[in-house]
Structures are given as C-alpha cells and as structure tokens.
C-alpha cells in the first residue's frame, strides 16, 4: 500500500525533506503545498478557501509558523483527520531564559506569550508533534554571511544551529518514531559562541568584520537536544558547524 505524505509549505526545508522522505520510505507519494507555486497544491493558512485543496494523507509535515492561533484552531477543527500523523516545525525561541547561557532542553517551559507557541501547543493538544528547530543552515544559508554583512558582533553569546539535512532526518524520525503530543528539539547539540565562530572563520576563511554591529540584547542560551537524538535514534550528519 502506498503511503501518502503532505508537506505544508514548500520552502527551504522542503527542498531537502521531500527527497529524503522518498529515499527512506518505500512506495510513498509526497504532496507539497505553496501559496504561489503553480506546480504545487495551492494552500494558504490565511485563506480558508484553499484549505479543501489538501488531500487525505498518512502523515503531514507542517513547515511554517503555526500562527495565528485562532486560524490554526479553525483549520484543524475542520481538517485534522485528513492530515494523519502531524509533525510541526517550531522554533527554539519558545525557550525563554532569564539569564545568559542557561541550558534548556525538551522539558523547559514554553513561553506561551508567543502567538506561534500558542498555535503549537494547540497542535500538541490535537496529538500533533512539535519539533523545535534551532537556526537552520545549509547550502546558500550560512551564518558566516551574517558576520560578513555586519549583522553580528563578536560576543560570548551562544548560537544554536541545525543543518537542514539533519533537521529533515529528525522530522522523518519524529514521524516514524515520535510520540504524539510531545515536543522534540532539532539542534546539533554543539552551541558555539560568536567569539569562537568568528575566530574560526577568520583563521579558516579569512573573513573580515564590516560596519559597527551591535551585540544582541536577547539572552543567550545553550540548547541541549540529547534526549531527542536518543529517543528518535538520530545520528547527525553535521554535528558541529565548526569542523
């Protein structure tokens, strides 16, 4: 029997997720949605007239922010059964800290003042799985460019990352082995300070700093994804951006 999967949101991650699904799953079909690409299923969460376009599938990967909450609720109340097992990409920004360099994990209390977190928590109440992703990098998306463009200054603040290929395999593992209603973390488990990253890139690639970037006022945190990697039995292909 052919398994059917749906990717809601055909963006950067979908470019890597879809071929990985097809390579890892025998006899499957993958549908993609887009708000503008005519080669994909037309779907826009903000436009209820497009909701009925989605097919009934065995599993759905939701790749854009689950907000606003009221729209998420309306959509799921009408179409939850068509989505099958549901895996949603959230953000590790849900883990707020009160002091710099605190370590957070899957059990950390979510910041429910964030609208996307409210949407994600509603999805979990409907037996969905939330995978909180750190900063996503990969081909044509490298945090080194943030330094080169003068967006980031050297500091002792931590940057938590996940390569898009590793995020894709974590999402598939969550679909295959994840428990409904739980929160998982997609992070490489190797946070680096901007000081270390910039020093590394200066030595290995000769980057130079431009402008007068400011240090972010957002509290620094270290993401610990050990439990997720163990529970989902994932071996990262890119365990650290510093090689």
mmCIF file of C-alpha atoms in Angstrom:
data_model
loop_
_atom_site.group_PDB
_atom_site.id
_atom_site.type_symbol
_atom_site.label_atom_id
_atom_site.label_comp_id
_atom_site.label_asym_id
_atom_site.label_seq_id
_atom_site.Cartn_x
_atom_site.Cartn_y
_atom_site.Cartn_z
ATOM 1 C CA UNK A 1 0.000 0.000 0.000
ATOM 2 C CA UNK A 2 1.380 3.391 -0.996
ATOM 3 C CA UNK A 3 1.846 5.806 1.920
ATOM 4 C CA UNK A 4 0.953 9.414 1.297
ATOM 5 C CA UNK A 5 2.659 12.381 2.935
ATOM 6 C CA UNK A 6 1.901 16.081 2.763
ATOM 7 C CA UNK A 7 4.384 18.931 3.163
ATOM 8 C CA UNK A 8 2.621 22.145 4.156
ATOM 9 C CA UNK A 9 4.900 24.943 2.994
ATOM 10 C CA UNK A 10 7.269 24.280 0.106
ATOM 11 C CA UNK A 11 10.259 26.382 1.177
ATOM 12 C CA UNK A 12 13.924 25.875 2.013
ATOM 13 C CA UNK A 13 13.493 22.864 4.304
ATOM 14 C CA UNK A 14 11.094 21.143 1.916
ATOM 15 C CA UNK A 15 13.819 21.070 -0.763
ATOM 16 C CA UNK A 16 15.759 18.634 1.430
ATOM 17 C CA UNK A 17 12.921 16.940 3.276
ATOM 18 C CA UNK A 18 10.998 15.675 0.239
ATOM 19 C CA UNK A 19 13.861 13.753 -1.437
ATOM 20 C CA UNK A 20 14.851 12.287 1.930
ATOM 21 C CA UNK A 21 11.317 11.020 2.520
ATOM 22 C CA UNK A 22 11.289 9.434 -0.937
ATOM 23 C CA UNK A 23 14.681 7.802 -0.375
ATOM 24 C CA UNK A 24 13.826 6.405 3.064
ATOM 25 C CA UNK A 25 10.237 5.269 2.503
ATOM 26 C CA UNK A 26 9.276 2.582 0.021
ATOM 27 C CA UNK A 27 6.104 3.008 -2.006
ATOM 28 C CA UNK A 28 5.236 6.539 -0.940
ATOM 29 C CA UNK A 29 3.960 9.704 -2.520
ATOM 30 C CA UNK A 30 4.737 13.219 -1.297
ATOM 31 C CA UNK A 31 2.484 16.207 -1.942
ATOM 32 C CA UNK A 32 3.636 19.797 -1.423
ATOM 33 C CA UNK A 33 1.674 22.981 -0.902
ATOM 34 C CA UNK A 34 2.530 26.537 -1.816
ATOM 35 C CA UNK A 35 0.822 29.911 -1.765
ATOM 36 C CA UNK A 36 2.151 30.764 -5.223
ATOM 37 C CA UNK A 37 3.942 27.889 -6.976
ATOM 38 C CA UNK A 38 1.551 26.521 -9.587
ATOM 39 C CA UNK A 39 3.300 23.132 -9.625
ATOM 40 C CA UNK A 40 2.240 22.522 -6.009
ATOM 41 C CA UNK A 41 -1.122 22.309 -4.271
ATOM 42 C CA UNK A 42 -2.458 25.780 -3.582
ATOM 43 C CA UNK A 43 -2.730 26.264 0.183
ATOM 44 C CA UNK A 44 -2.671 29.385 2.298
ATOM 45 C CA UNK A 45 -3.462 29.096 6.010
ATOM 46 C CA UNK A 46 -4.807 32.645 5.958
ATOM 47 C CA UNK A 47 -7.235 31.785 3.134
ATOM 48 C CA UNK A 48 -9.866 29.198 4.175
ATOM 49 C CA UNK A 49 -10.994 28.807 0.558
ATOM 50 C CA UNK A 50 -7.745 26.898 -0.115
ATOM 51 C CA UNK A 51 -7.974 24.506 2.833
ATOM 52 C CA UNK A 52 -10.084 21.985 0.964
ATOM 53 C CA UNK A 53 -7.353 21.531 -1.651
ATOM 54 C CA UNK A 54 -5.267 19.284 0.583
ATOM 55 C CA UNK A 55 -5.536 15.508 0.093
ATOM 56 C CA UNK A 56 -6.126 12.932 2.817
ATOM 57 C CA UNK A 57 -2.713 11.548 3.809
ATOM 58 C CA UNK A 58 -0.979 9.275 6.296
ATOM 59 C CA UNK A 59 1.292 11.991 7.635
ATOM 60 C CA UNK A 60 1.800 15.746 7.369
ATOM 61 C CA UNK A 61 4.896 17.912 7.833
ATOM 62 C CA UNK A 62 3.905 21.478 8.759
ATOM 63 C CA UNK A 63 6.901 23.704 7.939
ATOM 64 C CA UNK A 64 5.736 27.280 8.587
ATOM 65 C CA UNK A 65 4.851 29.087 11.852
ATOM 66 C CA UNK A 66 1.634 27.775 13.421
ATOM 67 C CA UNK A 67 0.002 31.149 13.831
ATOM 68 C CA UNK A 68 -2.265 32.923 14.408
ATOM 69 C CA UNK A 69 -3.701 30.545 16.984
ATOM 70 C CA UNK A 70 -7.361 31.115 16.137
ATOM 71 C CA UNK A 71 -6.759 30.297 12.472
ATOM 72 C CA UNK A 72 -4.753 27.192 13.394
ATOM 73 C CA UNK A 73 -7.647 26.028 15.560
ATOM 74 C CA UNK A 74 -10.225 26.673 12.839
ATOM 75 C CA UNK A 75 -8.174 24.791 10.264
ATOM 76 C CA UNK A 76 -7.561 21.764 12.470
ATOM 77 C CA UNK A 77 -11.147 21.545 13.691
ATOM 78 C CA UNK A 78 -12.202 21.091 10.083
ATOM 79 C CA UNK A 79 -9.323 19.153 8.537
ATOM 80 C CA UNK A 80 -7.377 17.395 11.338
ATOM 81 C CA UNK A 81 -8.444 13.911 10.212
ATOM 82 C CA UNK A 82 -7.105 14.450 6.691
ATOM 83 C CA UNK A 83 -3.600 15.231 7.952
ATOM 84 C CA UNK A 84 -2.769 11.862 9.534
ATOM 85 C CA UNK A 85 0.178 11.914 11.915
ATOM 86 C CA UNK A 86 1.185 15.555 12.245
ATOM 87 C CA UNK A 87 4.717 16.892 12.728
ATOM 88 C CA UNK A 88 5.134 20.655 13.031
ATOM 89 C CA UNK A 89 8.351 22.656 12.900
ATOM 90 C CA UNK A 90 8.524 25.104 15.791
ATOM 91 C CA UNK A 91 11.378 27.305 16.984
ATOM 92 C CA UNK A 92 13.708 27.107 19.966
ATOM 93 C CA UNK A 93 12.793 30.756 20.562
ATOM 94 C CA UNK A 94 9.934 29.269 22.636
ATOM 95 C CA UNK A 95 12.518 28.502 25.332
ATOM 96 C CA UNK A 96 12.944 31.863 27.092
ATOM 97 C CA UNK A 97 15.698 32.268 29.694
ATOM 98 C CA UNK A 98 16.148 34.858 32.434
ATOM 99 C CA UNK A 99 19.949 34.893 32.459
ATOM 100 C CA UNK A 100 22.650 34.391 29.866
ATOM 101 C CA UNK A 101 23.965 30.924 28.999
ATOM 102 C CA UNK A 102 21.221 28.892 30.671
ATOM 103 C CA UNK A 103 20.901 25.383 29.264
ATOM 104 C CA UNK A 104 17.457 24.352 28.073
ATOM 105 C CA UNK A 105 16.002 21.044 26.883
ATOM 106 C CA UNK A 106 12.692 19.489 25.866
ATOM 107 C CA UNK A 107 11.272 19.849 29.384
ATOM 108 C CA UNK A 108 11.826 23.622 29.509
ATOM 109 C CA UNK A 109 8.588 25.568 29.990
ATOM 110 C CA UNK A 110 7.454 27.227 26.761
ATOM 111 C CA UNK A 111 6.874 30.975 26.543
ATOM 112 C CA UNK A 112 3.118 30.987 25.980
ATOM 113 C CA UNK A 113 3.068 34.724 25.330
ATOM 114 C CA UNK A 114 4.297 33.971 21.795
ATOM 115 C CA UNK A 115 1.483 33.511 19.298
ATOM 116 C CA UNK A 116 3.214 30.718 17.400
ATOM 117 C CA UNK A 117 3.756 28.853 20.671
ATOM 118 C CA UNK A 118 0.025 29.088 21.379
ATOM 119 C CA UNK A 119 -0.605 27.549 17.964
ATOM 120 C CA UNK A 120 1.963 24.819 18.545
ATOM 121 C CA UNK A 121 0.518 23.967 21.933
ATOM 122 C CA UNK A 122 -2.938 23.668 20.418
ATOM 123 C CA UNK A 123 -1.499 21.325 17.788
ATOM 124 C CA UNK A 124 0.032 19.202 20.557
ATOM 125 C CA UNK A 125 -3.382 19.043 22.220
ATOM 126 C CA UNK A 126 -4.633 17.548 18.947
ATOM 127 C CA UNK A 127 -1.996 14.786 19.084
ATOM 128 C CA UNK A 128 0.468 16.690 16.922
ATOM 129 C CA UNK A 129 4.241 16.575 17.411
ATOM 130 C CA UNK A 130 6.264 19.788 17.677
ATOM 131 C CA UNK A 131 9.924 19.760 16.611
ATOM 132 C CA UNK A 132 11.600 22.965 17.818
ATOM 133 C CA UNK A 133 14.381 23.906 15.411
ATOM 134 C CA UNK A 134 17.454 25.960 16.194
ATOM 135 C CA UNK A 135 18.855 28.254 13.493
ATOM 136 C CA UNK A 136 18.644 26.376 10.191
ATOM 137 C CA UNK A 137 21.720 26.496 7.969
ATOM 138 C CA UNK A 138 22.946 24.674 4.880
ATOM 139 C CA UNK A 139 23.653 25.352 1.205
ATOM 140 C CA UNK A 140 23.097 29.041 0.407
ATOM 141 C CA UNK A 141 22.254 29.729 4.032
ATOM 142 C CA UNK A 142 25.302 30.216 6.248
ATOM 143 C CA UNK A 143 25.510 32.281 9.460
ATOM 144 C CA UNK A 144 29.021 33.298 8.358
ATOM 145 C CA UNK A 145 27.349 35.693 5.938
ATOM 146 C CA UNK A 146 25.692 37.464 8.875
ATOM 147 C CA UNK A 147 29.170 38.365 10.138
ATOM 148 C CA UNK A 148 30.440 39.381 6.700
ATOM 149 C CA UNK A 149 27.430 41.677 6.223
ATOM 150 C CA UNK A 150 27.981 43.336 9.586
ATOM 151 C CA UNK A 151 24.861 41.979 11.279
ATOM 152 C CA UNK A 152 26.657 40.211 14.137
ATOM 153 C CA UNK A 153 29.412 41.318 16.509
ATOM 154 C CA UNK A 154 31.867 39.091 18.402
ATOM 155 C CA UNK A 155 30.446 38.184 21.813
ATOM 156 C CA UNK A 156 30.185 35.355 24.332
ATOM 157 C CA UNK A 157 26.557 34.743 23.310
ATOM 158 C CA UNK A 158 25.764 31.265 22.018
ATOM 159 C CA UNK A 159 24.471 30.389 18.579
ATOM 160 C CA UNK A 160 22.473 27.158 18.340
ATOM 161 C CA UNK A 161 22.223 25.595 14.895
ATOM 162 C CA UNK A 162 20.864 22.645 12.931
ATOM 163 C CA UNK A 163 21.843 21.715 9.384
ATOM 164 C CA UNK A 164 18.844 21.478 7.069
ATOM 165 C CA UNK A 165 19.686 17.843 6.198
ATOM 166 C CA UNK A 166 19.793 16.903 9.873
ATOM 167 C CA UNK A 167 16.567 18.778 10.525
ATOM 168 C CA UNK A 168 14.987 16.752 7.728
ATOM 169 C CA UNK A 169 16.084 13.437 9.191
ATOM 170 C CA UNK A 170 14.861 14.464 12.653
ATOM 171 C CA UNK A 171 11.467 15.346 11.178
ATOM 172 C CA UNK A 172 11.256 11.954 9.480
ATOM 173 C CA UNK A 173 12.308 10.209 12.689
ATOM 174 C CA UNK A 174 9.613 12.136 14.580
ATOM 175 C CA UNK A 175 7.071 10.974 12.015
ATOM 176 C CA UNK A 176 8.253 7.356 12.196
ATOM 177 C CA UNK A 177 9.096 7.002 15.895
ATOM 178 C CA UNK A 178 7.917 10.131 17.708
ATOM 179 C CA UNK A 179 5.153 10.034 20.312
ATOM 180 C CA UNK A 180 2.082 12.102 19.535
ATOM 181 C CA UNK A 181 1.627 15.182 21.709
ATOM 182 C CA UNK A 182 5.318 15.542 22.585
ATOM 183 C CA UNK A 183 7.897 18.253 21.943
ATOM 184 C CA UNK A 184 11.291 17.422 20.420
ATOM 185 C CA UNK A 185 14.325 19.577 19.637
ATOM 186 C CA UNK A 186 16.250 19.792 16.367
ATOM 187 C CA UNK A 187 19.650 21.192 17.312
ATOM 188 C CA UNK A 188 23.173 19.904 16.732
ATOM 189 C CA UNK A 189 23.875 19.827 20.491
ATOM 190 C CA UNK A 190 27.055 21.857 19.955
ATOM 191 C CA UNK A 191 26.321 25.528 20.665
ATOM 192 C CA UNK A 192 29.214 27.846 19.809
ATOM 193 C CA UNK A 193 29.816 31.401 20.982
ATOM 194 C CA UNK A 194 30.072 34.111 18.359
ATOM 195 C CA UNK A 195 33.620 34.724 19.617
ATOM 196 C CA UNK A 196 34.617 31.148 18.760
ATOM 197 C CA UNK A 197 32.775 31.104 15.443
ATOM 198 C CA UNK A 198 34.239 34.388 14.223
ATOM 199 C CA UNK A 199 37.735 33.387 15.350
ATOM 200 C CA UNK A 200 37.378 30.073 13.481
ATOM 201 C CA UNK A 201 36.151 31.735 10.276
ATOM 202 C CA UNK A 202 38.944 34.318 10.435
ATOM 203 C CA UNK A 203 41.545 31.544 10.593
ATOM 204 C CA UNK A 204 39.995 29.181 8.057
ATOM 205 C CA UNK A 205 38.338 31.534 5.576
ATOM 206 C CA UNK A 206 39.838 34.942 6.251
ATOM 207 C CA UNK A 207 36.548 36.706 6.828
ATOM 208 C CA UNK A 208 36.599 40.363 7.843
ATOM 209 C CA UNK A 209 34.167 42.309 10.002
ATOM 210 C CA UNK A 210 32.239 45.182 8.491
ATOM 211 C CA UNK A 211 30.364 48.112 9.945
ATOM 212 C CA UNK A 212 29.682 48.503 13.643
ATOM 213 C CA UNK A 213 27.315 45.665 14.545
ATOM 214 C CA UNK A 214 25.619 45.642 17.918
ATOM 215 C CA UNK A 215 25.545 42.722 20.314
ATOM 216 C CA UNK A 216 22.039 41.290 20.613
ATOM 217 C CA UNK A 217 20.171 42.075 23.822
ATOM 218 C CA UNK A 218 18.373 38.726 23.681
ATOM 219 C CA UNK A 219 19.524 36.411 26.463
ATOM 220 C CA UNK A 220 21.947 33.717 25.347
ATOM 221 C CA UNK A 221 21.047 30.063 25.861
ATOM 222 C CA UNK A 222 22.516 26.634 25.209
ATOM 223 C CA UNK A 223 20.222 24.103 23.576
ATOM 224 C CA UNK A 224 20.567 20.515 24.792
ATOM 225 C CA UNK A 225 18.978 18.090 22.320
ATOM 226 C CA UNK A 226 20.447 14.881 23.752
ATOM 227 C CA UNK A 227 17.076 13.431 24.716
ATOM 228 C CA UNK A 228 15.585 13.969 21.248
ATOM 229 C CA UNK A 229 18.593 12.497 19.451
ATOM 230 C CA UNK A 230 18.500 9.472 21.738
ATOM 231 C CA UNK A 231 14.755 8.903 21.730
ATOM 232 C CA UNK A 232 14.458 9.276 17.956
ATOM 233 C CA UNK A 233 17.688 7.345 17.294
ATOM 234 C CA UNK A 234 19.181 10.045 15.087
ATOM 235 C CA UNK A 235 22.867 10.213 14.145
ATOM 236 C CA UNK A 236 23.663 13.717 12.951
ATOM 237 C CA UNK A 237 25.478 14.179 9.673
ATOM 238 C CA UNK A 238 26.607 17.677 10.684
ATOM 239 C CA UNK A 239 27.167 17.646 14.461
ATOM 240 C CA UNK A 240 29.027 20.977 14.502
ATOM 241 C CA UNK A 241 29.353 23.848 12.048
ATOM 242 C CA UNK A 242 32.982 24.098 13.166
ATOM 243 C CA UNK A 243 34.687 21.113 11.548
#
